[in-house]
Coordinates of C-alpha atoms in Angstrom, one line a residue:
Chain A
G15 CA 10.5 -13.1 -6.2
A16 CA 10.2 -16.5 -7.6
V17 CA 11.1 -17.3 -11.2
V18 CA 8.9 -18.8 -13.9
S19 CA 10.5 -19.8 -17.1
Q20 CA 8.5 -20.2 -20.3
H21 CA 9.9 -21.8 -23.4
P22 CA 10.1 -21.1 -26.3
S23 CA 9.9 -17.4 -26.4
R24 CA 9.0 -17.4 -30.1
V25 CA 7.8 -20.2 -32.3
I26 CA 6.6 -20.3 -35.9
C27 CA 4.7 -23.4 -37.1
K28 CA 2.9 -24.5 -40.2
S29 CA -0.9 -24.6 -40.3
G30 CA -2.2 -28.0 -39.2
T31 CA 0.8 -28.9 -37.0
S32 CA 0.9 -28.9 -33.2
V33 CA 3.2 -26.9 -31.0
K34 CA 4.0 -27.3 -27.3
I35 CA 4.8 -24.5 -24.9
E36 CA 6.5 -25.2 -21.5
C37 CA 6.1 -23.4 -18.3
R38 CA 8.4 -24.2 -15.4
S39 CA 8.6 -22.9 -11.9
L40 CA 12.4 -22.8 -11.2
D41 CA 12.6 -22.3 -7.4
F42 CA 9.2 -23.1 -6.0
Q43 CA 6.5 -25.7 -6.3
A44 CA 3.6 -24.4 -8.3
T45 CA 0.4 -26.0 -7.0
T46 CA -1.5 -24.0 -9.6
M47 CA -0.6 -22.8 -13.0
F48 CA -2.5 -20.5 -15.4
W49 CA -2.4 -20.0 -19.1
Y50 CA -3.3 -16.7 -20.7
R51 CA -3.7 -15.5 -24.2
Q52 CA -3.0 -11.9 -25.1
F53 CA -3.9 -10.3 -28.5
P54 CA -2.0 -7.2 -29.7
K55 CA -2.8 -4.2 -27.5
Q56 CA -5.3 -6.1 -25.5
S57 CA -5.5 -7.5 -22.0
L58 CA -4.6 -11.0 -20.8
M59 CA -7.5 -13.4 -21.1
L60 CA -7.4 -16.5 -18.9
M61 CA -7.6 -19.7 -20.9
A62 CA -7.4 -22.3 -18.2
T63 CA -6.3 -23.1 -14.7
S64 CA -4.4 -26.3 -13.9
N65 CA -3.7 -27.9 -10.6
E66 CA -0.9 -30.5 -10.3
G67 CA -2.2 -33.9 -11.0
S68 CA -5.7 -32.8 -12.0
K69 CA -7.4 -32.0 -15.2
A70 CA -7.3 -28.4 -16.2
T71 CA -10.3 -26.1 -15.8
Y72 CA -11.0 -24.2 -19.0
E73 CA -12.7 -20.9 -19.3
Q74 CA -15.8 -20.5 -21.3
G75 CA -15.2 -20.4 -25.0
V76 CA -11.8 -22.1 -24.9
E77 CA -11.6 -25.3 -26.8
K78 CA -10.3 -28.1 -24.6
D79 CA -9.3 -30.3 -27.6
K80 CA -7.4 -27.5 -29.3
F81 CA -5.5 -26.3 -26.2
L82 CA -4.3 -29.3 -24.3
I83 CA -2.9 -28.5 -20.9
N84 CA -0.9 -30.9 -18.8
H85 CA 0.3 -30.2 -15.3
A86 CA 2.1 -33.5 -14.5
S87 CA 4.5 -32.1 -11.9
L88 CA 4.7 -29.3 -9.3
T89 CA 7.2 -27.5 -11.5
L90 CA 6.0 -28.1 -15.1
S91 CA 2.9 -27.3 -17.1
T92 CA 2.6 -27.6 -20.8
L93 CA 0.2 -26.0 -23.3
T94 CA -0.1 -27.8 -26.6
V95 CA -1.9 -26.0 -29.4
T96 CA -3.1 -28.8 -31.7
S97 CA -3.8 -28.5 -35.4
A98 CA -2.8 -24.9 -35.2
H99 CA -4.3 -22.3 -37.6
P100 CA -3.4 -18.7 -38.3
E101 CA -6.1 -17.5 -36.0
D102 CA -4.3 -19.2 -33.1
S103 CA -1.4 -16.8 -33.6
S104 CA -1.1 -14.9 -30.4
F105 CA 1.0 -14.2 -27.3
Y106 CA 0.6 -16.9 -24.7
I107 CA 1.7 -16.3 -21.1
C108 CA 1.8 -18.7 -18.2
S109 CA 1.8 -17.9 -14.5
A110 CA 2.4 -20.1 -11.5
R111 CA 1.3 -19.9 -7.9
D112 CA 1.9 -21.5 -4.6
R113 CA -0.8 -20.0 -2.6
G114 CA 0.5 -21.3 0.6
A115 CA 3.9 -19.7 0.2
F116 CA 3.4 -16.6 -1.9
T117 CA 1.0 -13.7 -2.0
E118 CA 1.0 -13.5 -5.7
A119 CA 1.4 -15.4 -8.9
F120 CA 4.6 -15.2 -11.0
F121 CA 4.6 -14.9 -14.7
G122 CA 6.7 -16.4 -17.5
Q123 CA 8.2 -14.4 -20.2
G124 CA 5.5 -15.3 -22.7
T125 CA 5.6 -17.1 -26.1
R126 CA 4.8 -15.5 -29.4
L127 CA 3.2 -18.1 -31.6
T128 CA 2.9 -17.5 -35.3
V129 CA 1.0 -20.0 -37.5
V130 CA 1.8 -19.7 -41.2
Chain B
A5 CA -18.9 -12.2 -12.3
Q6 CA -16.1 -9.9 -11.4
T7 CA -15.1 -7.1 -13.8
V8 CA -12.2 -4.7 -13.8
T9 CA -12.4 -1.5 -15.7
Q10 CA -9.6 0.8 -16.7
S11 CA -11.1 3.9 -18.3
Q12 CA -7.9 5.4 -19.5
P13 CA -6.5 3.6 -22.6
E14 CA -3.5 6.0 -22.7
M15 CA -1.9 8.4 -20.3
S16 CA 1.2 10.7 -20.6
V17 CA 3.4 12.2 -17.9
Q18 CA 6.5 14.2 -18.0
E19 CA 9.6 12.9 -16.4
A20 CA 9.7 13.6 -12.6
E21 CA 6.0 14.4 -12.5
T22 CA 3.2 12.4 -10.9
V23 CA 0.5 10.5 -12.7
T24 CA -2.5 8.6 -11.5
L25 CA -4.0 5.6 -13.3
S26 CA -7.6 4.7 -12.6
C27 CA -9.2 1.4 -11.9
T28 CA -12.6 0.3 -10.8
Y29 CA -13.9 -3.2 -10.1
D30 CA -17.1 -4.9 -9.4
T31 CA -17.5 -7.8 -7.0
S32 CA -19.8 -9.2 -4.4
E33 CA -17.0 -10.7 -2.5
S34 CA -15.7 -9.2 0.8
D35 CA -12.3 -10.9 0.7
Y36 CA -10.2 -10.2 -2.3
Y37 CA -6.9 -8.8 -3.5
L38 CA -6.1 -6.1 -6.0
F39 CA -2.9 -5.8 -8.0
W40 CA -1.2 -3.4 -10.4
Y41 CA 1.0 -5.1 -13.0
K42 CA 3.4 -3.5 -15.4
Q43 CA 4.0 -4.9 -18.9
P44 CA 7.0 -3.2 -20.6
P45 CA 7.8 -3.8 -24.3
S46 CA 9.5 -7.1 -23.3
R47 CA 5.9 -8.2 -22.4
Q48 CA 7.1 -9.7 -19.1
M49 CA 4.4 -9.1 -16.5
I50 CA 5.9 -7.4 -13.4
L51 CA 4.0 -7.0 -10.2
V52 CA 4.0 -3.3 -9.1
I53 CA 1.9 -3.3 -6.0
R54 CA -0.6 -5.4 -4.1
Q55 CA -3.5 -4.5 -1.8
E56 CA -5.5 -6.8 0.5
A57 CA -9.1 -5.7 0.7
Y58 CA -9.2 -6.2 4.4
K59 CA -6.5 -3.7 5.0
Q60 CA -7.6 -0.1 5.3
Q61 CA -4.1 1.3 4.8
N62 CA -3.1 2.0 1.2
A63 CA -0.2 0.0 -0.1
T64 CA 3.0 1.8 -1.0
E65 CA 6.1 0.6 -2.8
N66 CA 8.7 3.3 -3.2
R67 CA 7.4 5.7 -5.9
F68 CA 4.2 3.7 -6.3
S69 CA 1.2 4.0 -4.1
V70 CA -2.5 3.2 -4.4
N71 CA -5.7 4.9 -3.3
F72 CA -7.9 2.1 -2.3
Q73 CA -11.6 3.1 -1.8
K74 CA -13.4 -0.1 -0.9
A75 CA -16.9 1.3 -0.7
A76 CA -16.5 2.9 -4.1
K77 CA -14.6 -0.2 -5.5
S78 CA -11.9 2.0 -6.8
F79 CA -8.2 1.2 -6.9
S80 CA -6.0 3.9 -8.5
L81 CA -2.2 3.8 -8.9
K82 CA -0.1 6.9 -8.3
I83 CA 3.4 7.0 -9.7
S84 CA 5.5 9.8 -8.3
D85 CA 8.7 11.1 -9.8
S86 CA 8.0 9.4 -13.0
Q87 CA 11.0 7.9 -14.8
L88 CA 11.5 6.9 -18.5
G89 CA 11.6 3.3 -17.4
D90 CA 8.0 3.6 -16.1
A91 CA 6.7 3.7 -19.7
A92 CA 4.7 0.5 -20.1
M93 CA 1.2 -1.0 -20.2
Y94 CA -0.3 -1.1 -16.7
F95 CA -2.9 -3.6 -15.8
C96 CA -5.2 -3.5 -12.8
A97 CA -6.1 -7.0 -11.6
Y98 CA -8.6 -8.6 -9.1
E99 CA -8.3 -11.9 -7.3
P100 CA -11.0 -13.3 -5.1
G101 CA -9.9 -14.4 -1.7
T102 CA -11.2 -17.9 -2.3
A103 CA -9.4 -18.6 -5.5
S104 CA -6.2 -17.9 -7.4
K105 CA -7.9 -16.5 -10.5
L106 CA -6.8 -13.1 -11.7
T107 CA -9.2 -10.9 -13.7
F108 CA -7.4 -8.2 -15.6
G109 CA -8.5 -4.8 -16.8
T110 CA -8.0 -3.6 -20.3
G111 CA -4.8 -1.8 -19.5
T112 CA -3.5 1.8 -19.6
R113 CA -0.6 2.6 -21.8
L114 CA 1.7 5.1 -20.0
Q115 CA 4.0 7.3 -21.9
V116 CA 6.8 9.2 -20.1
T117 CA 8.1 12.3 -21.9
L118 CA 11.2 14.3 -21.3

């Protein structure tokens, strides 16, 4: 299968600062990328969907101004958590899809964000 | 809205035995896809098996097979000859045919014992 690389795998930041998480499709062009949030022992909750060159579509209840998503190229999407607070601490997972080429989405390794 | 329900928070199986994980879903779509994903302790999501709704034949991937009952909106996963490496969280997921948006169930934690 195709490879999606997510970086960093772990990050600790101070409350009030911003942190950026990168998601790269290494061997395919990802026309669509997804960002999920997973709380401990819970399922993946879709935060937003982004198409290359377009604004992201956010799920209901997700703050657009707090979780900035950029999908500027066919191989890179970024999630920036702005003015992070302890309640933003979570596991964030990206996935990438080229619907014309693959029958499923591929997932990154995830990023554990801890806000102190 | 589509929903995916996994009614078994935890399951346990002995090594070499067979276990079935349940999943039901709700949709008004006729064209869709169903998936089972495995999330081991590393938390990397791994695709286990995929089923297209228009296919009547149940998907099979080595020791993993599904029982897809479209009318009942049921999609169970059977793991045969269970191995220690099968221990993980298993998520059932639904994707409409018109969009690339996955909806996940709440997951089933599978333990494999000796």
